[in-house]
Short mmCIF file of N, CA and C in Angstrom, two decimals:
data_model
loop_
_atom_site.label_atom_id
_atom_site.label_comp_id
_atom_site.label_asym_id
_atom_site.label_seq_id
_atom_site.Cartn_x
_atom_site.Cartn_y
_atom_site.Cartn_z
N GLU A 7 0.82 -1.20 0.00
CA GLU A 7 0.00 0.00 0.00
C GLU A 7 0.86 1.26 0.00
N ASP A 8 1.97 1.25 0.72
CA ASP A 8 2.85 2.40 0.74
C ASP A 8 3.39 2.70 -0.66
N GLU A 9 3.74 1.65 -1.40
CA GLU A 9 4.25 1.84 -2.75
C GLU A 9 3.17 2.43 -3.65
N ALA A 10 1.95 1.96 -3.51
CA ALA A 10 0.84 2.49 -4.30
C ALA A 10 0.61 3.96 -4.00
N MET A 11 0.72 4.33 -2.74
CA MET A 11 0.55 5.74 -2.35
C MET A 11 1.68 6.59 -2.93
N SER A 12 2.89 6.07 -2.91
CA SER A 12 4.02 6.80 -3.48
C SER A 12 3.83 7.03 -4.97
N VAL A 13 3.38 6.01 -5.67
CA VAL A 13 3.14 6.13 -7.10
C VAL A 13 2.03 7.15 -7.37
N ALA A 14 0.98 7.12 -6.56
CA ALA A 14 -0.13 8.07 -6.73
C ALA A 14 0.33 9.50 -6.45
N ARG A 15 1.14 9.70 -5.41
CA ARG A 15 1.66 11.04 -5.11
C ARG A 15 2.54 11.55 -6.24
N LEU A 16 3.37 10.69 -6.77
CA LEU A 16 4.24 11.06 -7.87
C LEU A 16 3.42 11.48 -9.09
N ALA A 17 2.39 10.72 -9.40
CA ALA A 17 1.52 11.05 -10.53
C ALA A 17 0.83 12.39 -10.33
N LEU A 18 0.39 12.65 -9.11
CA LEU A 18 -0.26 13.94 -8.81
C LEU A 18 0.72 15.10 -8.95
N ARG A 19 1.94 14.92 -8.46
CA ARG A 19 2.96 15.98 -8.59
C ARG A 19 3.27 16.25 -10.05
N GLU A 20 3.41 15.20 -10.85
CA GLU A 20 3.69 15.38 -12.27
C GLU A 20 2.55 16.13 -12.95
N GLN A 21 1.33 15.78 -12.60
CA GLN A 21 0.17 16.45 -13.20
C GLN A 21 0.14 17.92 -12.77
N ARG A 22 0.38 18.19 -11.48
CA ARG A 22 0.41 19.56 -10.99
C ARG A 22 1.49 20.37 -11.71
N ASN A 23 2.68 19.79 -11.83
CA ASN A 23 3.79 20.48 -12.50
C ASN A 23 3.47 20.80 -13.95
N SER A 24 2.71 19.94 -14.61
CA SER A 24 2.38 20.17 -16.02
C SER A 24 1.37 21.29 -16.18
N LEU A 25 0.70 21.69 -15.11
CA LEU A 25 -0.32 22.73 -15.19
C LEU A 25 0.21 24.13 -14.95
N VAL A 26 1.33 24.26 -14.27
CA VAL A 26 1.90 25.59 -14.03
C VAL A 26 2.56 26.09 -15.31
N PRO A 27 2.60 27.40 -15.53
CA PRO A 27 3.15 27.93 -16.79
C PRO A 27 4.55 27.42 -17.13
N VAL A 28 5.45 27.39 -16.15
CA VAL A 28 6.81 26.93 -16.44
C VAL A 28 6.83 25.46 -16.84
N GLY A 29 5.86 24.71 -16.38
CA GLY A 29 5.77 23.29 -16.73
C GLY A 29 5.33 23.06 -18.16
N ARG A 30 4.81 24.11 -18.79
CA ARG A 30 4.36 23.97 -20.18
C ARG A 30 5.37 24.50 -21.19
N LEU A 31 6.54 24.93 -20.69
CA LEU A 31 7.57 25.42 -21.61
C LEU A 31 8.02 24.30 -22.53
N PRO A 32 8.25 24.63 -23.81
CA PRO A 32 8.77 23.61 -24.73
C PRO A 32 10.16 23.14 -24.29
N THR A 33 10.46 21.91 -24.57
CA THR A 33 11.74 21.32 -24.19
C THR A 33 12.91 22.14 -24.72
N GLU A 34 12.81 22.66 -25.93
CA GLU A 34 13.91 23.45 -26.52
C GLU A 34 14.21 24.69 -25.68
N ILE A 35 13.17 25.34 -25.17
CA ILE A 35 13.37 26.53 -24.33
C ILE A 35 14.03 26.13 -23.02
N ILE A 36 13.59 25.04 -22.43
CA ILE A 36 14.20 24.56 -21.18
C ILE A 36 15.67 24.24 -21.42
N ARG A 37 15.99 23.59 -22.51
CA ARG A 37 17.40 23.28 -22.83
C ARG A 37 18.22 24.56 -22.93
N ASN A 38 17.67 25.57 -23.61
CA ASN A 38 18.40 26.84 -23.74
C ASN A 38 18.65 27.48 -22.38
N ILE A 39 17.65 27.44 -21.52
CA ILE A 39 17.81 27.99 -20.17
C ILE A 39 18.88 27.22 -19.41
N PHE A 40 18.86 25.90 -19.51
CA PHE A 40 19.86 25.08 -18.83
C PHE A 40 21.26 25.36 -19.37
N THR A 41 21.37 25.53 -20.69
CA THR A 41 22.68 25.83 -21.28
C THR A 41 23.21 27.15 -20.76
N LEU A 42 22.37 28.17 -20.73
CA LEU A 42 22.80 29.47 -20.19
C LEU A 42 23.18 29.34 -18.72
N SER A 43 22.40 28.61 -17.97
CA SER A 43 22.70 28.40 -16.55
C SER A 43 24.03 27.71 -16.36
N SER A 44 24.32 26.72 -17.22
CA SER A 44 25.58 25.98 -17.08
C SER A 44 26.79 26.87 -17.36
N GLU A 45 26.58 27.92 -18.14
CA GLU A 45 27.69 28.83 -18.46
C GLU A 45 27.93 29.87 -17.37
N ILE A 46 26.88 30.21 -16.61
CA ILE A 46 27.05 31.29 -15.63
C ILE A 46 27.03 30.82 -14.17
N ASP A 47 26.58 29.62 -13.92
CA ASP A 47 26.49 29.13 -12.54
C ASP A 47 27.22 27.80 -12.41
N ARG A 48 28.52 27.87 -12.43
CA ARG A 48 29.36 26.67 -12.35
C ARG A 48 29.35 26.08 -10.94
N PRO A 49 29.37 24.76 -10.84
CA PRO A 49 29.47 24.13 -9.51
C PRO A 49 30.88 24.28 -8.94
N TRP A 50 30.99 24.23 -7.64
CA TRP A 50 32.29 24.27 -6.99
C TRP A 50 32.21 23.68 -5.60
N ILE A 51 33.35 23.22 -5.12
CA ILE A 51 33.47 22.73 -3.75
C ILE A 51 34.42 23.68 -3.03
N HIS A 52 33.96 24.26 -1.98
CA HIS A 52 34.76 25.20 -1.20
C HIS A 52 35.51 24.41 -0.14
N GLU A 53 36.55 25.00 0.39
CA GLU A 53 37.34 24.31 1.42
C GLU A 53 36.54 24.02 2.68
N CYS A 54 35.57 24.85 2.97
CA CYS A 54 34.72 24.55 4.13
C CYS A 54 33.67 23.52 3.69
N PRO A 55 32.87 23.02 4.58
CA PRO A 55 31.99 21.89 4.22
C PRO A 55 30.81 22.23 3.31
N THR A 56 30.81 23.39 2.66
CA THR A 56 29.68 23.71 1.77
C THR A 56 30.03 23.37 0.33
N THR A 57 29.06 22.87 -0.37
CA THR A 57 29.21 22.57 -1.78
C THR A 57 28.13 23.32 -2.53
N LYS A 58 28.52 23.95 -3.61
CA LYS A 58 27.56 24.66 -4.46
C LYS A 58 27.48 23.87 -5.76
N ILE A 59 26.35 23.27 -6.04
CA ILE A 59 26.27 22.45 -7.24
C ILE A 59 25.88 23.26 -8.47
N GLY A 60 25.70 24.55 -8.30
CA GLY A 60 25.46 25.44 -9.44
C GLY A 60 24.28 25.01 -10.29
N TRP A 61 24.52 25.01 -11.60
CA TRP A 61 23.45 24.70 -12.54
C TRP A 61 22.89 23.30 -12.36
N LEU A 62 23.64 22.40 -11.73
CA LEU A 62 23.15 21.04 -11.52
C LEU A 62 21.88 21.01 -10.68
N THR A 63 21.58 22.12 -10.02
CA THR A 63 20.35 22.22 -9.23
C THR A 63 19.12 21.95 -10.09
N VAL A 64 19.18 22.28 -11.37
CA VAL A 64 18.00 22.08 -12.24
C VAL A 64 17.60 20.62 -12.31
N THR A 65 18.53 19.72 -12.07
CA THR A 65 18.21 18.29 -12.13
C THR A 65 17.46 17.82 -10.89
N HIS A 66 17.30 18.72 -9.91
CA HIS A 66 16.61 18.38 -8.67
C HIS A 66 15.22 19.01 -8.58
N ILE A 67 14.80 19.74 -9.61
CA ILE A 67 13.53 20.47 -9.56
C ILE A 67 12.34 19.53 -9.73
N CYS A 68 12.32 18.80 -10.81
CA CYS A 68 11.23 17.86 -11.07
C CYS A 68 11.73 16.81 -12.06
N GLN A 69 10.95 15.77 -12.25
CA GLN A 69 11.37 14.67 -13.14
C GLN A 69 11.56 15.14 -14.57
N ARG A 70 10.66 16.00 -15.03
CA ARG A 70 10.78 16.47 -16.41
C ARG A 70 12.08 17.24 -16.61
N TRP A 71 12.41 18.15 -15.70
CA TRP A 71 13.63 18.92 -15.84
C TRP A 71 14.86 18.02 -15.76
N ARG A 72 14.81 17.04 -14.88
CA ARG A 72 15.94 16.10 -14.78
C ARG A 72 16.11 15.35 -16.09
N HIS A 73 15.01 14.88 -16.64
CA HIS A 73 15.06 14.14 -17.90
C HIS A 73 15.59 15.03 -19.02
N VAL A 74 15.11 16.26 -19.11
CA VAL A 74 15.59 17.19 -20.14
C VAL A 74 17.09 17.41 -20.00
N ALA A 75 17.56 17.63 -18.77
CA ALA A 75 18.99 17.86 -18.55
C ALA A 75 19.81 16.62 -18.89
N LEU A 76 19.36 15.45 -18.45
CA LEU A 76 20.12 14.23 -18.70
C LEU A 76 20.16 13.87 -20.19
N GLU A 77 19.15 14.26 -20.93
CA GLU A 77 19.09 13.95 -22.36
C GLU A 77 19.67 15.05 -23.23
N HIS A 78 20.36 16.02 -22.63
CA HIS A 78 20.98 17.13 -23.38
C HIS A 78 22.50 17.01 -23.23
N PRO A 79 23.14 16.25 -24.12
CA PRO A 79 24.57 15.96 -23.97
C PRO A 79 25.45 17.20 -23.86
N GLY A 80 25.06 18.28 -24.52
CA GLY A 80 25.88 19.50 -24.48
C GLY A 80 26.07 20.07 -23.08
N LEU A 81 25.16 19.78 -22.19
CA LEU A 81 25.29 20.28 -20.81
C LEU A 81 26.44 19.61 -20.07
N TRP A 82 26.81 18.45 -20.50
CA TRP A 82 27.73 17.61 -19.74
C TRP A 82 29.15 17.58 -20.31
N THR A 83 29.45 18.45 -21.26
CA THR A 83 30.76 18.41 -21.92
C THR A 83 31.85 19.16 -21.16
N HIS A 84 31.48 20.07 -20.29
CA HIS A 84 32.46 20.87 -19.55
C HIS A 84 32.62 20.27 -18.15
N ILE A 85 33.69 19.52 -17.95
CA ILE A 85 33.90 18.81 -16.69
C ILE A 85 34.86 19.61 -15.81
N LEU A 86 34.38 20.06 -14.68
CA LEU A 86 35.20 20.82 -13.74
C LEU A 86 35.67 19.88 -12.63
N VAL A 87 36.71 19.11 -12.93
CA VAL A 87 37.21 18.12 -11.98
C VAL A 87 37.63 18.78 -10.68
N HIS A 88 38.27 19.94 -10.79
CA HIS A 88 38.71 20.64 -9.58
C HIS A 88 37.54 21.11 -8.73
N ALA A 89 36.38 21.28 -9.34
CA ALA A 89 35.21 21.78 -8.61
C ALA A 89 34.42 20.66 -7.95
N LEU A 90 34.18 19.60 -8.67
CA LEU A 90 33.32 18.53 -8.15
C LEU A 90 34.06 17.26 -7.80
N GLY A 91 35.29 17.16 -8.20
CA GLY A 91 36.06 15.96 -7.90
C GLY A 91 36.02 14.96 -9.05
N PRO A 92 36.96 14.03 -9.06
CA PRO A 92 37.08 13.08 -10.17
C PRO A 92 35.90 12.12 -10.29
N GLY A 93 35.18 11.89 -9.23
CA GLY A 93 34.04 10.98 -9.29
C GLY A 93 32.97 11.45 -10.26
N TRP A 94 32.81 12.75 -10.38
CA TRP A 94 31.82 13.30 -11.30
C TRP A 94 32.25 13.21 -12.75
N ALA A 95 33.54 13.12 -13.00
CA ALA A 95 34.05 13.12 -14.38
C ALA A 95 33.43 11.99 -15.20
N ASN A 96 33.35 10.80 -14.63
CA ASN A 96 32.76 9.67 -15.36
C ASN A 96 31.30 9.91 -15.68
N ALA A 97 30.56 10.45 -14.72
CA ALA A 97 29.13 10.72 -14.96
C ALA A 97 28.96 11.76 -16.06
N PHE A 98 29.76 12.82 -16.02
CA PHE A 98 29.67 13.84 -17.06
C PHE A 98 30.02 13.25 -18.42
N ALA A 99 31.12 12.48 -18.48
CA ALA A 99 31.55 11.89 -19.75
C ALA A 99 30.47 10.98 -20.32
N GLU A 100 29.84 10.19 -19.48
CA GLU A 100 28.78 9.29 -19.93
C GLU A 100 27.58 10.09 -20.44
N ARG A 101 27.21 11.12 -19.73
CA ARG A 101 26.05 11.93 -20.11
C ARG A 101 26.33 12.78 -21.34
N ALA A 102 27.59 13.06 -21.64
CA ALA A 102 27.95 13.84 -22.83
C ALA A 102 27.77 13.00 -24.10
N GLN A 103 27.58 11.72 -23.96
CA GLN A 103 27.27 10.81 -25.07
C GLN A 103 28.20 10.95 -26.27
N GLY A 104 29.51 10.98 -25.97
CA GLY A 104 30.50 10.99 -27.04
C GLY A 104 30.86 12.36 -27.58
N MET A 105 30.22 13.41 -27.08
CA MET A 105 30.59 14.76 -27.53
C MET A 105 31.98 15.10 -26.99
N PRO A 106 32.71 15.98 -27.69
CA PRO A 106 34.04 16.37 -27.19
C PRO A 106 33.94 16.99 -25.81
N LEU A 107 34.88 16.62 -24.94
CA LEU A 107 34.86 17.07 -23.55
C LEU A 107 35.89 18.17 -23.32
N ILE A 108 35.55 19.09 -22.43
CA ILE A 108 36.47 20.10 -21.95
C ILE A 108 36.70 19.77 -20.48
N ILE A 109 37.91 19.40 -20.13
CA ILE A 109 38.21 18.99 -18.77
C ILE A 109 39.11 20.02 -18.11
N GLN A 110 38.66 20.51 -16.97
CA GLN A 110 39.44 21.50 -16.21
C GLN A 110 39.65 21.01 -14.81
#
């Protein structure tokens, strides 16, 4: 029953998200926004215990935004190893789907 409730809640959230104006934006517009965000809001790890994931925050908004980001290889070509650490490099490379990588 708990699983059924979780599935029902998820379906309701998806439906609610599709009704708000931002939820009706075309995928191409969302991709453009994500691309601009990736250029101006880079992730970084500070020496103190705070981490700023920058533009990666868009992948935490809703399922649709996460899917759009994950299916947009151009977002994942700029790998900031010094910012996020080497563990992220593999994920970025995989998500870039063979596009040329810029590694810093």
